[in-house]
mmCIF file of C-alpha atoms and ligand atoms in Angstrom:
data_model
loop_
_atom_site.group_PDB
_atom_site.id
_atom_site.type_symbol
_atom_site.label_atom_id
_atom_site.label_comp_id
_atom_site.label_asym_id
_atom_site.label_seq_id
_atom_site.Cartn_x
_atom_site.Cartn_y
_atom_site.Cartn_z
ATOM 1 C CA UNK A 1 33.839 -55.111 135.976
ATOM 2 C CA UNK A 2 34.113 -51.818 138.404
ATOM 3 C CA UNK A 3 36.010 -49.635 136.788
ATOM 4 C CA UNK A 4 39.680 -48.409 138.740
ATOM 5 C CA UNK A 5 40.616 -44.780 139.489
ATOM 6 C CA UNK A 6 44.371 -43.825 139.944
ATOM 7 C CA UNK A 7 46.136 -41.248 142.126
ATOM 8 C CA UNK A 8 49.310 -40.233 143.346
ATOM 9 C CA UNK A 9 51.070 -38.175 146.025
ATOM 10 C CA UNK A 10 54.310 -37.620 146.819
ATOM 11 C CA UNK A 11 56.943 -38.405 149.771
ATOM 12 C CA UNK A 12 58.291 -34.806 151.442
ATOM 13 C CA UNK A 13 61.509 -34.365 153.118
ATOM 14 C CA UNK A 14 60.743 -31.436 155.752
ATOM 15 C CA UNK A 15 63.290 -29.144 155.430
ATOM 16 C CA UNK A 16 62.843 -27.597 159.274
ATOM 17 C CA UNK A 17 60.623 -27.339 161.881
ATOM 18 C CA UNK A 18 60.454 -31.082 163.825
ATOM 19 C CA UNK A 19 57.552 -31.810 166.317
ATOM 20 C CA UNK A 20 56.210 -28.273 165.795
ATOM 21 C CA UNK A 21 52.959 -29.585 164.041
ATOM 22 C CA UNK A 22 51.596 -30.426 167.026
ATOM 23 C CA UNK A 23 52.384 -27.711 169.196
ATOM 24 C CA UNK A 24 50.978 -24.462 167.151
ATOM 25 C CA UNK A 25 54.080 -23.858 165.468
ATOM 26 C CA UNK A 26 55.431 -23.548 161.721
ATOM 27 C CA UNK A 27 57.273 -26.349 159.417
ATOM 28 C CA UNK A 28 58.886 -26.263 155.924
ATOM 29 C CA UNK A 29 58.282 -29.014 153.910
ATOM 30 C CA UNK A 30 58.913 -29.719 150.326
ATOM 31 C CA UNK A 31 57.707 -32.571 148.113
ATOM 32 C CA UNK A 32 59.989 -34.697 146.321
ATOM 33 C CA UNK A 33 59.990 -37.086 143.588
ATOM 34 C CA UNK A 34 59.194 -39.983 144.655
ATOM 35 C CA UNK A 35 55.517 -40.783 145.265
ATOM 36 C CA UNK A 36 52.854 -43.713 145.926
ATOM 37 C CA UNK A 37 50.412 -44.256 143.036
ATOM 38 C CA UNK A 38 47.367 -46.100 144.010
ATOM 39 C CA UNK A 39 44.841 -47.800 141.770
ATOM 40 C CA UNK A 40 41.603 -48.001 143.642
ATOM 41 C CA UNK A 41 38.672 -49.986 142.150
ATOM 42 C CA UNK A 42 35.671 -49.243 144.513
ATOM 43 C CA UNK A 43 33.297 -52.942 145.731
ATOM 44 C CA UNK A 44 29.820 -53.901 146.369
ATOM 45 C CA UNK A 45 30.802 -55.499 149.454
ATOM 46 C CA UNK A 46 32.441 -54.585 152.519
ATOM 47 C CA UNK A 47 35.861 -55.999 151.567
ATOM 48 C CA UNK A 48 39.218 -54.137 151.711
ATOM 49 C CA UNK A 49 41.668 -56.097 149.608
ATOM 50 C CA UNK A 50 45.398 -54.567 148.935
ATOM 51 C CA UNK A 51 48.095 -55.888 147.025
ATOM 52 C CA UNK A 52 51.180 -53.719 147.192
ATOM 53 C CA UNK A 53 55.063 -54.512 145.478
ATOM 54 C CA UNK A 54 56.625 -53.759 149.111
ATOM 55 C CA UNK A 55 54.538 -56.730 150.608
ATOM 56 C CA UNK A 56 55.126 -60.415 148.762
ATOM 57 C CA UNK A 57 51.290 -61.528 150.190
ATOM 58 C CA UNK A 58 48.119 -59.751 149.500
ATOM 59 C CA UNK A 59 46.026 -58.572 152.089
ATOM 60 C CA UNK A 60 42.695 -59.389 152.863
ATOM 61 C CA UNK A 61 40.494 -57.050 155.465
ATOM 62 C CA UNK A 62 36.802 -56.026 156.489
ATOM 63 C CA UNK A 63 35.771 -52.624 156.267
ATOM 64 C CA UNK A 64 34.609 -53.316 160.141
ATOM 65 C CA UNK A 65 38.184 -54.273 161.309
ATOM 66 C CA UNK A 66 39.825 -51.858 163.985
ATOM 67 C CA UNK A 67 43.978 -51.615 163.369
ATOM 68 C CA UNK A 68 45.086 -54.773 163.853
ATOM 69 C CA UNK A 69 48.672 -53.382 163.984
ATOM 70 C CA UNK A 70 49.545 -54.558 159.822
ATOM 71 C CA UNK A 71 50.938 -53.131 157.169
ATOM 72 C CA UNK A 72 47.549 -52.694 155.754
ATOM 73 C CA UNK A 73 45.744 -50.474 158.431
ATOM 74 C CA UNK A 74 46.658 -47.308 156.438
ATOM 75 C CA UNK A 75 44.448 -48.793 153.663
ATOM 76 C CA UNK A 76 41.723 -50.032 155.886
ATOM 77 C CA UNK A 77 41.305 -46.784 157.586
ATOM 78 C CA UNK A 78 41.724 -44.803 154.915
ATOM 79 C CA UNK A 79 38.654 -46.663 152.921
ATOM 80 C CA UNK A 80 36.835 -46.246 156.485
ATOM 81 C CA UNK A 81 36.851 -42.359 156.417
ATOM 82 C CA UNK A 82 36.275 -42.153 152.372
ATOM 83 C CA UNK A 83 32.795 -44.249 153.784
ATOM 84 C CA UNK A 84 32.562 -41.517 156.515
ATOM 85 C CA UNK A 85 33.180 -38.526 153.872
ATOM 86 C CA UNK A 86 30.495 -40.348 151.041
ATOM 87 C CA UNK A 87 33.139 -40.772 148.616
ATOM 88 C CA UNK A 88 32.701 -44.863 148.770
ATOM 89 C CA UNK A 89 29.670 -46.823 149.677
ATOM 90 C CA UNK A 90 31.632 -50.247 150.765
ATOM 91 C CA UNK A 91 35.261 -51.666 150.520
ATOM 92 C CA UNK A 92 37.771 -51.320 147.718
ATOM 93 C CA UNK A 93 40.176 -53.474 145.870
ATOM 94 C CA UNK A 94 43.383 -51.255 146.079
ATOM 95 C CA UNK A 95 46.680 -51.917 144.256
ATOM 96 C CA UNK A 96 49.748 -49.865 146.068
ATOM 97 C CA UNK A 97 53.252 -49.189 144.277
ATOM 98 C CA UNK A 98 55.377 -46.991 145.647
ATOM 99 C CA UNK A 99 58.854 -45.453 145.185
ATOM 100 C CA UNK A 100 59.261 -43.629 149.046
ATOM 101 C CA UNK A 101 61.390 -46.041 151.652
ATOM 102 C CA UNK A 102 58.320 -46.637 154.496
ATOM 103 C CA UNK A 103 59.615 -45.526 158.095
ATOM 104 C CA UNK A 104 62.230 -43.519 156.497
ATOM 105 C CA UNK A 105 60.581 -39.832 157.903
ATOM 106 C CA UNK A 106 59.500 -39.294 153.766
ATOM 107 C CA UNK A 107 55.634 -39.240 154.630
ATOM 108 C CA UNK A 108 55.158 -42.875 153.135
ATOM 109 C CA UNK A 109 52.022 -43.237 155.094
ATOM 110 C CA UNK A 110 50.284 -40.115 154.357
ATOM 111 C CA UNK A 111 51.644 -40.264 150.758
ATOM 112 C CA UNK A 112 49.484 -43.820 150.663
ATOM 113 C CA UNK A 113 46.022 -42.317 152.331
ATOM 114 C CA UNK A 114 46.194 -39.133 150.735
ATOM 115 C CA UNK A 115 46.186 -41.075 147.481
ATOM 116 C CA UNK A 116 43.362 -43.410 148.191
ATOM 117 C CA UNK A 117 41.420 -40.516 149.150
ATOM 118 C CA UNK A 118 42.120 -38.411 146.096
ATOM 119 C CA UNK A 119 41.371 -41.474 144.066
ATOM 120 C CA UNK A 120 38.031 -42.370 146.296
ATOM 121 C CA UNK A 121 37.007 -38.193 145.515
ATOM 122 C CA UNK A 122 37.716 -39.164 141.584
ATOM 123 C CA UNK A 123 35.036 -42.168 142.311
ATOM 124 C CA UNK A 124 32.550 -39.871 143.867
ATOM 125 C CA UNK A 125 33.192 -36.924 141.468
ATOM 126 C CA UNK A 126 33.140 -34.861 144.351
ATOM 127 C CA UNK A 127 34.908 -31.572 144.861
ATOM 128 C CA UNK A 128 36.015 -31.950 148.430
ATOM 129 C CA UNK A 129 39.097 -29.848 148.735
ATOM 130 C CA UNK A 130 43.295 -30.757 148.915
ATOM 131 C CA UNK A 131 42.782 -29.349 152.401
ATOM 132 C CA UNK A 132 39.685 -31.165 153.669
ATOM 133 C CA UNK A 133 41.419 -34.575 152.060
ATOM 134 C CA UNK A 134 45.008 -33.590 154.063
ATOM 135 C CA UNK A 135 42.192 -33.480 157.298
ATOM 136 C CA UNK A 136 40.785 -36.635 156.783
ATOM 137 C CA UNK A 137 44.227 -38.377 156.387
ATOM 138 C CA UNK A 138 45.417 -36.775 159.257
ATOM 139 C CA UNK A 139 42.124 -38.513 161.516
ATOM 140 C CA UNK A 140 43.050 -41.486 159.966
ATOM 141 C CA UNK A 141 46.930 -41.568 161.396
ATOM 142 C CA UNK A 142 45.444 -40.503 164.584
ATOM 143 C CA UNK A 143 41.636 -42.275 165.205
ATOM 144 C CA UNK A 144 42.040 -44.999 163.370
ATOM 145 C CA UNK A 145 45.625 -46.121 163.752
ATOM 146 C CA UNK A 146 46.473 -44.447 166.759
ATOM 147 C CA UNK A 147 49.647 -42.189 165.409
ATOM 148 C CA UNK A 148 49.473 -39.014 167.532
ATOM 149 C CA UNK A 149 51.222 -37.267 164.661
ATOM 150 C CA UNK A 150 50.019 -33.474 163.322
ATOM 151 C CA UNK A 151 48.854 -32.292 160.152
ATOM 152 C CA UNK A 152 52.192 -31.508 158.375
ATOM 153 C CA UNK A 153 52.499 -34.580 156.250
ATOM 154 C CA UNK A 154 48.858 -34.793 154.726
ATOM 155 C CA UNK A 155 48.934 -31.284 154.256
ATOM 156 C CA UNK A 156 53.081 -30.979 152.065
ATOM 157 C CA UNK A 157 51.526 -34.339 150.319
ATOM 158 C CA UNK A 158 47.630 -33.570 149.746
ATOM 159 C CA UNK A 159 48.996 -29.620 148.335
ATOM 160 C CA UNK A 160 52.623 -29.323 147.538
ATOM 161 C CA UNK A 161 54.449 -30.372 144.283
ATOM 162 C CA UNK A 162 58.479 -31.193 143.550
ATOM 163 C CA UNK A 163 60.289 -27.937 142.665
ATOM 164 C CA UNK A 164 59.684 -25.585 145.538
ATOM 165 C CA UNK A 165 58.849 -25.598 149.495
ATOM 166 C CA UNK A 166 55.723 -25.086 151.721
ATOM 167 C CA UNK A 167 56.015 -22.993 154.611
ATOM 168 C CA UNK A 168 52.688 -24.039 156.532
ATOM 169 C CA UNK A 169 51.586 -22.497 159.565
ATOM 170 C CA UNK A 170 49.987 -25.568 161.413
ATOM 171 C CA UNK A 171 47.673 -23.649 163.415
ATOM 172 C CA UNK A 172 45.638 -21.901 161.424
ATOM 173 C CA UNK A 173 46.475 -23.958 157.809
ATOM 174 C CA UNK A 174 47.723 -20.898 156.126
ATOM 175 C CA UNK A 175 50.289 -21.543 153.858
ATOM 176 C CA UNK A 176 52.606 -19.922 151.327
ATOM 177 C CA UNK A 177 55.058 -21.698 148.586
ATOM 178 C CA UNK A 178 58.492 -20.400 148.048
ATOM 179 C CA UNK A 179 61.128 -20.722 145.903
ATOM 180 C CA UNK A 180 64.042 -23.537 146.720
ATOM 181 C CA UNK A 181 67.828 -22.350 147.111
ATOM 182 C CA UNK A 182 69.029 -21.028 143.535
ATOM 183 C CA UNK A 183 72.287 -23.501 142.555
ATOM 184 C CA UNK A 184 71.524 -25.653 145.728
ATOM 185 C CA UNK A 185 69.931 -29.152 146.016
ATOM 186 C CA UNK A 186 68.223 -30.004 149.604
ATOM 187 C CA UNK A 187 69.756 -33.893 149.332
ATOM 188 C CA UNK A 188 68.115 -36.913 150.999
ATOM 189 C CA UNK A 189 70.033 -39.170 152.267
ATOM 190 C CA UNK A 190 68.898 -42.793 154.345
ATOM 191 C CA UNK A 191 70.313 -43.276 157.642
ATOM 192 C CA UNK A 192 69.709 -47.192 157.025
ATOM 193 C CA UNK A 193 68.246 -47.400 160.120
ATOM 194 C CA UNK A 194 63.808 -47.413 159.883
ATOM 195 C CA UNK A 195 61.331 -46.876 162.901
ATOM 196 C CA UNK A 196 57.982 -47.388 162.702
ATOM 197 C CA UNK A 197 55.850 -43.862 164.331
ATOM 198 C CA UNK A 198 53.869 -46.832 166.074
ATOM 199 C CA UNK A 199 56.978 -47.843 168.233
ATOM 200 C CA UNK A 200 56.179 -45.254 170.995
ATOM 201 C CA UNK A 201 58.499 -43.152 170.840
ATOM 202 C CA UNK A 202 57.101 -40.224 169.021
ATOM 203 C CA UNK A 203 53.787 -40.612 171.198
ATOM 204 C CA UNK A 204 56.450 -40.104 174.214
ATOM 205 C CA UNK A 205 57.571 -36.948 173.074
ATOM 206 C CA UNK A 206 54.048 -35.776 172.493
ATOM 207 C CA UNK A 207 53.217 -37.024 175.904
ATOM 208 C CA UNK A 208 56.262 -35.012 176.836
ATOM 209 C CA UNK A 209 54.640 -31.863 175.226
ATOM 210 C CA UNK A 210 51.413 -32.098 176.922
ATOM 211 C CA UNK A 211 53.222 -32.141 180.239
ATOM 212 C CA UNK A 212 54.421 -28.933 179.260
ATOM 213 C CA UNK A 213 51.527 -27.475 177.823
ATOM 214 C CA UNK A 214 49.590 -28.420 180.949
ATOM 215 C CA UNK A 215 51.807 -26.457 182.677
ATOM 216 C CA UNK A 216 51.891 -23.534 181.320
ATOM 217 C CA UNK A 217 47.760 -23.929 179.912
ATOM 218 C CA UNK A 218 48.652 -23.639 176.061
ATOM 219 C CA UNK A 219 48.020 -25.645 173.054
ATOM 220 C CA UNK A 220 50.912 -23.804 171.506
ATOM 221 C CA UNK A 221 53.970 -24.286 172.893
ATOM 222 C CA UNK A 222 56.194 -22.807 170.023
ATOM 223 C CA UNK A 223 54.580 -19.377 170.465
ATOM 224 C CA UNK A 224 55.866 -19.383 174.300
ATOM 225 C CA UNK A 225 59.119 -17.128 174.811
ATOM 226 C CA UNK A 226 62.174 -19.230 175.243
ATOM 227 C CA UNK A 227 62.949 -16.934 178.433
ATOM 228 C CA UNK A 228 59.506 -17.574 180.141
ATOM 229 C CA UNK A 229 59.580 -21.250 179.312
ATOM 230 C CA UNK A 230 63.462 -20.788 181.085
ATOM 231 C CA UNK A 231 62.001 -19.201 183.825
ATOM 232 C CA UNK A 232 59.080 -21.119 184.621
ATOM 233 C CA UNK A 233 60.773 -23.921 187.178
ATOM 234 C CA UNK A 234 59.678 -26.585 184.933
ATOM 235 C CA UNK A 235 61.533 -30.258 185.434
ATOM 236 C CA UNK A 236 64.366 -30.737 183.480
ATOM 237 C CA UNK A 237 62.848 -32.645 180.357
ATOM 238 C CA UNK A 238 59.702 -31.068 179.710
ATOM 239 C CA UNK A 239 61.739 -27.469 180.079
ATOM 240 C CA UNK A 240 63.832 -29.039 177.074
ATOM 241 C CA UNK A 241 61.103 -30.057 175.077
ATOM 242 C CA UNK A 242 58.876 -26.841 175.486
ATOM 243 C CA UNK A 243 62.034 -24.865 174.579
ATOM 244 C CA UNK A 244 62.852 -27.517 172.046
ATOM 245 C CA UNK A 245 59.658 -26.632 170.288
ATOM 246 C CA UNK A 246 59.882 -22.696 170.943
ATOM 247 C CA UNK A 247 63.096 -22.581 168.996
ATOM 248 C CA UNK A 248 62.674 -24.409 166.233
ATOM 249 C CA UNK A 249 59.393 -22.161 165.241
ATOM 250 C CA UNK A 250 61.514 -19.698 165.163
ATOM 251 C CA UNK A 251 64.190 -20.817 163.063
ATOM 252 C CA UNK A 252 61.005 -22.086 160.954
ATOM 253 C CA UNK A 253 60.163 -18.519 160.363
ATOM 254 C CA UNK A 254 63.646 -17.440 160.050
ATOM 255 C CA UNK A 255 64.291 -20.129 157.380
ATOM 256 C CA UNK A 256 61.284 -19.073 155.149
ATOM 257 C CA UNK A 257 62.626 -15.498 155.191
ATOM 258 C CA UNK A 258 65.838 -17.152 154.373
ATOM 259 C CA UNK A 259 64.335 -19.106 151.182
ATOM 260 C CA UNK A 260 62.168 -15.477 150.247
ATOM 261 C CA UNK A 261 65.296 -13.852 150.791
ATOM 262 C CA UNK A 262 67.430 -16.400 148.980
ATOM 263 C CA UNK A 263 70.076 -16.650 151.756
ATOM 264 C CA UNK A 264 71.067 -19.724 151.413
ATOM 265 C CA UNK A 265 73.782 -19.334 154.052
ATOM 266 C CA UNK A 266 71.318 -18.439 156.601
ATOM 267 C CA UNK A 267 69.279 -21.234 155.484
ATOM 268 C CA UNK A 268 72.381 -23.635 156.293
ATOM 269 C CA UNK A 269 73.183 -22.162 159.688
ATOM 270 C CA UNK A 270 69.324 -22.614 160.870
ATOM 271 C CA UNK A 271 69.565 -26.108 159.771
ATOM 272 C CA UNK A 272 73.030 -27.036 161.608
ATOM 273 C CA UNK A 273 71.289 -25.423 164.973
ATOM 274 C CA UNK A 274 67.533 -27.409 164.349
ATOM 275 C CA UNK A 275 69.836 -30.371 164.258
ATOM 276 C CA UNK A 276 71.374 -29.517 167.582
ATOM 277 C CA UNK A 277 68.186 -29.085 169.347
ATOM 278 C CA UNK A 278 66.893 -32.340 167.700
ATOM 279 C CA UNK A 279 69.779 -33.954 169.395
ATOM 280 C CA UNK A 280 70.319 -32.562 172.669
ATOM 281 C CA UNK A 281 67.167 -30.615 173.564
ATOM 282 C CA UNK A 282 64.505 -33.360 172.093
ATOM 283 C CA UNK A 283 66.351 -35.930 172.292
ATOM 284 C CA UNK A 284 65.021 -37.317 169.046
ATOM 285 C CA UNK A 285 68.666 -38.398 167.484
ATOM 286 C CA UNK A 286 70.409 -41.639 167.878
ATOM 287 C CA UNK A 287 74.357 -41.210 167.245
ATOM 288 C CA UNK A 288 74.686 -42.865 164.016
ATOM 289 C CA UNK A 289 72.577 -40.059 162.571
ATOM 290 C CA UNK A 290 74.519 -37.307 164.266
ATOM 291 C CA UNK A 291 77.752 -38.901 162.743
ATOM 292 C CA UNK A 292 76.100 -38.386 159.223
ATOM 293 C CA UNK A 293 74.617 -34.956 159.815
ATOM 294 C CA UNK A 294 78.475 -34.129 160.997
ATOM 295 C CA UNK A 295 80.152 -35.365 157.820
ATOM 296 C CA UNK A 296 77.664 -34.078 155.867
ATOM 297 C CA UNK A 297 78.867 -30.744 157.191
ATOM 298 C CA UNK A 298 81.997 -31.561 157.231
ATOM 299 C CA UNK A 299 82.164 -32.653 153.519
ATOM 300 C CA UNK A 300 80.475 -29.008 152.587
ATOM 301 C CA UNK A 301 76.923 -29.101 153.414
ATOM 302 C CA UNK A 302 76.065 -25.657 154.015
ATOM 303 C CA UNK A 303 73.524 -27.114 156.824
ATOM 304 C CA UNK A 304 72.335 -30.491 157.423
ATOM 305 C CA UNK A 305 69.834 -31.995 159.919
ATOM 306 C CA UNK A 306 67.933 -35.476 160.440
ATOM 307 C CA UNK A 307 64.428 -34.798 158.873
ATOM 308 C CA UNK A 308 61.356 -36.587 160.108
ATOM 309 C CA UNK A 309 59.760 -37.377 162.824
ATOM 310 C CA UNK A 310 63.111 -38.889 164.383
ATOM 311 C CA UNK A 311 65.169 -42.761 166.043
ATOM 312 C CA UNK A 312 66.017 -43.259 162.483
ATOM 313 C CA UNK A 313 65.114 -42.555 158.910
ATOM 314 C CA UNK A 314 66.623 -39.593 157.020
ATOM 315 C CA UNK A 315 68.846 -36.407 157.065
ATOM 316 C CA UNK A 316 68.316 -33.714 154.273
ATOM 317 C CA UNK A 317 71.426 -31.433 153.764
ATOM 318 C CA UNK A 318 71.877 -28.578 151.219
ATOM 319 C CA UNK A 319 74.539 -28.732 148.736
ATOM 320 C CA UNK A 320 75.597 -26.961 146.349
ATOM 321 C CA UNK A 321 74.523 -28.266 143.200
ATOM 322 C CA UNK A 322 77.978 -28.263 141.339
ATOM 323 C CA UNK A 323 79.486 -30.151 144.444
ATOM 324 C CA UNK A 324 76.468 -32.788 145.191
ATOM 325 C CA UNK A 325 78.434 -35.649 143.355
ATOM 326 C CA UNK A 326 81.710 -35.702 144.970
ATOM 327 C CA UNK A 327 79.441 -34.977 148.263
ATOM 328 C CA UNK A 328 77.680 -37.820 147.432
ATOM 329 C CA UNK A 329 80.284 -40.639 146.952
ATOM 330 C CA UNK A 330 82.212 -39.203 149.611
ATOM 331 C CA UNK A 331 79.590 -39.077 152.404
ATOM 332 C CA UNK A 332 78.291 -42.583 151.318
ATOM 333 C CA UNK A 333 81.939 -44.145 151.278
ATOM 334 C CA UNK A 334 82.547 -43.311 154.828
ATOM 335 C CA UNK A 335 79.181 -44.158 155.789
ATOM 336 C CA UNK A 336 78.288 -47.264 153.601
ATOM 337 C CA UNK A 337 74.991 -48.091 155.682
ATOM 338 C CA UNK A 338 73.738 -45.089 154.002
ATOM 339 C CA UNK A 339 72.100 -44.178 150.605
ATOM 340 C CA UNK A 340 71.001 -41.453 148.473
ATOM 341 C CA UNK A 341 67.142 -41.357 148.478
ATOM 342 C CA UNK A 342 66.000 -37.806 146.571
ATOM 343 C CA UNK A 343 66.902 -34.206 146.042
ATOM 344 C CA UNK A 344 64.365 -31.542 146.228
ATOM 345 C CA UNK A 345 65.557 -28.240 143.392
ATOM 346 C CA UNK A 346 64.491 -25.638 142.207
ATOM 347 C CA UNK A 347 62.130 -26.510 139.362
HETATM 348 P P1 LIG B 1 56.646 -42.843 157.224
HETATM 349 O O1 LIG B 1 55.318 -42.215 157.044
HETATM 350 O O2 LIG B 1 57.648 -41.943 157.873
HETATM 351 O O3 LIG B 1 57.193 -43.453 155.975
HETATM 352 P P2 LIG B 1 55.176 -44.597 159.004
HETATM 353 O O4 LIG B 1 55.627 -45.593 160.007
HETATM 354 O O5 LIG B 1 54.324 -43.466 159.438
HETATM 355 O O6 LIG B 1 56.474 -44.066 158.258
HETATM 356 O O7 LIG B 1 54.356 -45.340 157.839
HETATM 357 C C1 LIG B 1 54.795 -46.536 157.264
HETATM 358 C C2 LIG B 1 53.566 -47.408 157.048
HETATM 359 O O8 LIG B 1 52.827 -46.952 155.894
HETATM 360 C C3 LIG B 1 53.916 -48.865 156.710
HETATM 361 O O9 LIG B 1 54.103 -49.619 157.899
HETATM 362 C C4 LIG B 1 52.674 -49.308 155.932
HETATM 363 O O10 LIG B 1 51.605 -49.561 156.829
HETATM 364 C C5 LIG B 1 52.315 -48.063 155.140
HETATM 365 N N1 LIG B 1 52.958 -48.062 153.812
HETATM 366 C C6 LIG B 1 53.891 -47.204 153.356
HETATM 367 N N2 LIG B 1 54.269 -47.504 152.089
HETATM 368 C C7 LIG B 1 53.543 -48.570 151.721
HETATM 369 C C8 LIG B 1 53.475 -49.362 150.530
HETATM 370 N N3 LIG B 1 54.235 -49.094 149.454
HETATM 371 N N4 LIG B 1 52.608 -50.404 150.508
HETATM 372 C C9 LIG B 1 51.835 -50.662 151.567
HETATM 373 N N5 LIG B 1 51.852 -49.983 152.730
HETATM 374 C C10 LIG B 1 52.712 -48.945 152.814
HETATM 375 MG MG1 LIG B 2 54.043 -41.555 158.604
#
């Protein structure tokens, strides 16, 4: 019998810095707890099987097979590009388990290819990099299942670990870890309301951006100047989106100083205004999750924002530490669609 090689990687709640990924800008995630562990046994033929605890049937796919729009394309493409890297020479037999809610804006998919790639590199014994691994997942998201998303996710799960935050600047991969709020936890909490990044609405928004970038013949819309991007007589929503974007780099950057500076109050404001531009400038909020970002505040949050790539999933607020229970039950009792997921902390 082949023998089976195991990896992991963790879900990330991004802490700010939405739809910048894409647009040259900065974002701020950190990894949490919960992870996907994958057990990948590599196979003579061209067979991708996957059996995984979220799904009560197995699945049974060809190494040949485009996205067929199932729960198993992630695995598919993902044992696709370890064939395109030479970490695999055929299909796999792959068994999933995972402890990140999928659709939820926690990276569940990334989390899942990064790990069969890092488990596919322990197959080859080859010494292909975090970073050329977060690369590869991202062209699988993208070319293989058609998710127009940036490299954010592949890069917080493929590099970061639980205990502090990345602040990754998306253009040129640079990236530098800091230290979480002292006596704060950066809560995740479940809307109770999932999207799937395949639904359309995300590519919308990133159609939305390349409007805008046409326009003013960037790649980079977040290092535009709020005032020129006012000035510019663009239509209504692509002005909102460009300055959407502009802004939130720059509370990106302002948070990390924040977290190097360990002003945690500053860190709370820039959260409370990301969340505002989510909502009214992006338009990537649905009112449910503005409700819970509100209480959230208004319970003692010191900021709060929906986290993710937005329509759903979760909200990450910062608490302090010796208040996060009565937070907790409080928040969830007046919203009882909701639930606690994870808290990154200082480790
Ligand atoms: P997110 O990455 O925000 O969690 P996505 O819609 O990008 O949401 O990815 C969710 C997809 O990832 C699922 O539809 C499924 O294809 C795959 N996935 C995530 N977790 C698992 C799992 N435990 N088992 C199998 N597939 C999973
Ligand atoms: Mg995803």
């Amino acid at each position: 019998m082949s023998k089976a090689f195991t990896a992991r990687a963790p879900g990330r709640v991004n802490l700010i810095g939405e739809h910048t990924d894409y647009n040259g800008g900065w974002v701020l995630p950190a990894a949490l707890s919960v992870g996907i562990e994958v057990s990948l046994t590599p196979r003579a033929d061209s067979a991708v099987t996957v059996s995984s605890l979220n799904y009560a049937a197995p699945a049974m796919r060809e190494l040949t097979e485009d996205a067929v729009g199932d729960w198993s394309d992630p695995c598919v493409g993902a044992i696709c590009e370890a064939n395109s890297l030479g970490l695999l020479e055929g299909g796999a037999s792959l068994d999933v388990s995972s402890t990140i809610p999928e659709g939820s804006g926690l990276s569940s998919s990334a989390a899942l290819i990064v790990a069969i790639l890092k488990a596919a590199r322990q197959a080859a014994g080859s010494d292909l990099s975090d970073v050329d691994l977060a690369i590869a997942a991202r062209r699988v998201e993208n070319e293989y299942m058609g998710v127009p998303c940036g490299i954010m996710d592949q890069m917080a799960v493929a590099l970061a670990s639980p205990g502090s935050a990345m602040a990754l600047d998306t253009k040129s991969l640079d990236w530098e870890i800091l230290p979480l709020p002292a006596g704060h936890e950066m809560v995740v909490v479940h809307s109770g309301l999932t999207r799937k990044l395949t639904e359309g609405r995300y590519g919308e928004r990133k159609a939305e951006c390349d409007a805008a970038k046409r326009h003013f013949g960037t790649e980079d819309l977040c290092l535009l100047d709020p005032g020129e991007i006012e000035a510019a007589g663009l239509d209504d929503v692509p002005k909102r989106r460009a300055l959407h974007c502009a802004t939130e780099h720059q509370r990106t950057l302002a948070a990390a100083k924040a977290l190097r500076d360990g002003d945690v109050a500053a860190l709370g404001r820039l959260m409370n205004e990301s969340h505002a531009s989510m909502r009214d400038l992006f338009e990537m909020s649905l009112p449910e999750i503005d409700d819970l970002v509100a209480t959230s505040v208004g319970l003692g949050a010191l900021g709060a924002r929906l986290t993710g790539g937005g329509f759903g999933g979760c909200i990450v607020a910062c608490v302090p530490a010796n208040e996060r229970g009565v937070w907790l039950a409080e928040l969830l009792k007046r919203h009882p669609q909701a639930r606690f997921i994870d808290a990154a902390r200082p480790s």
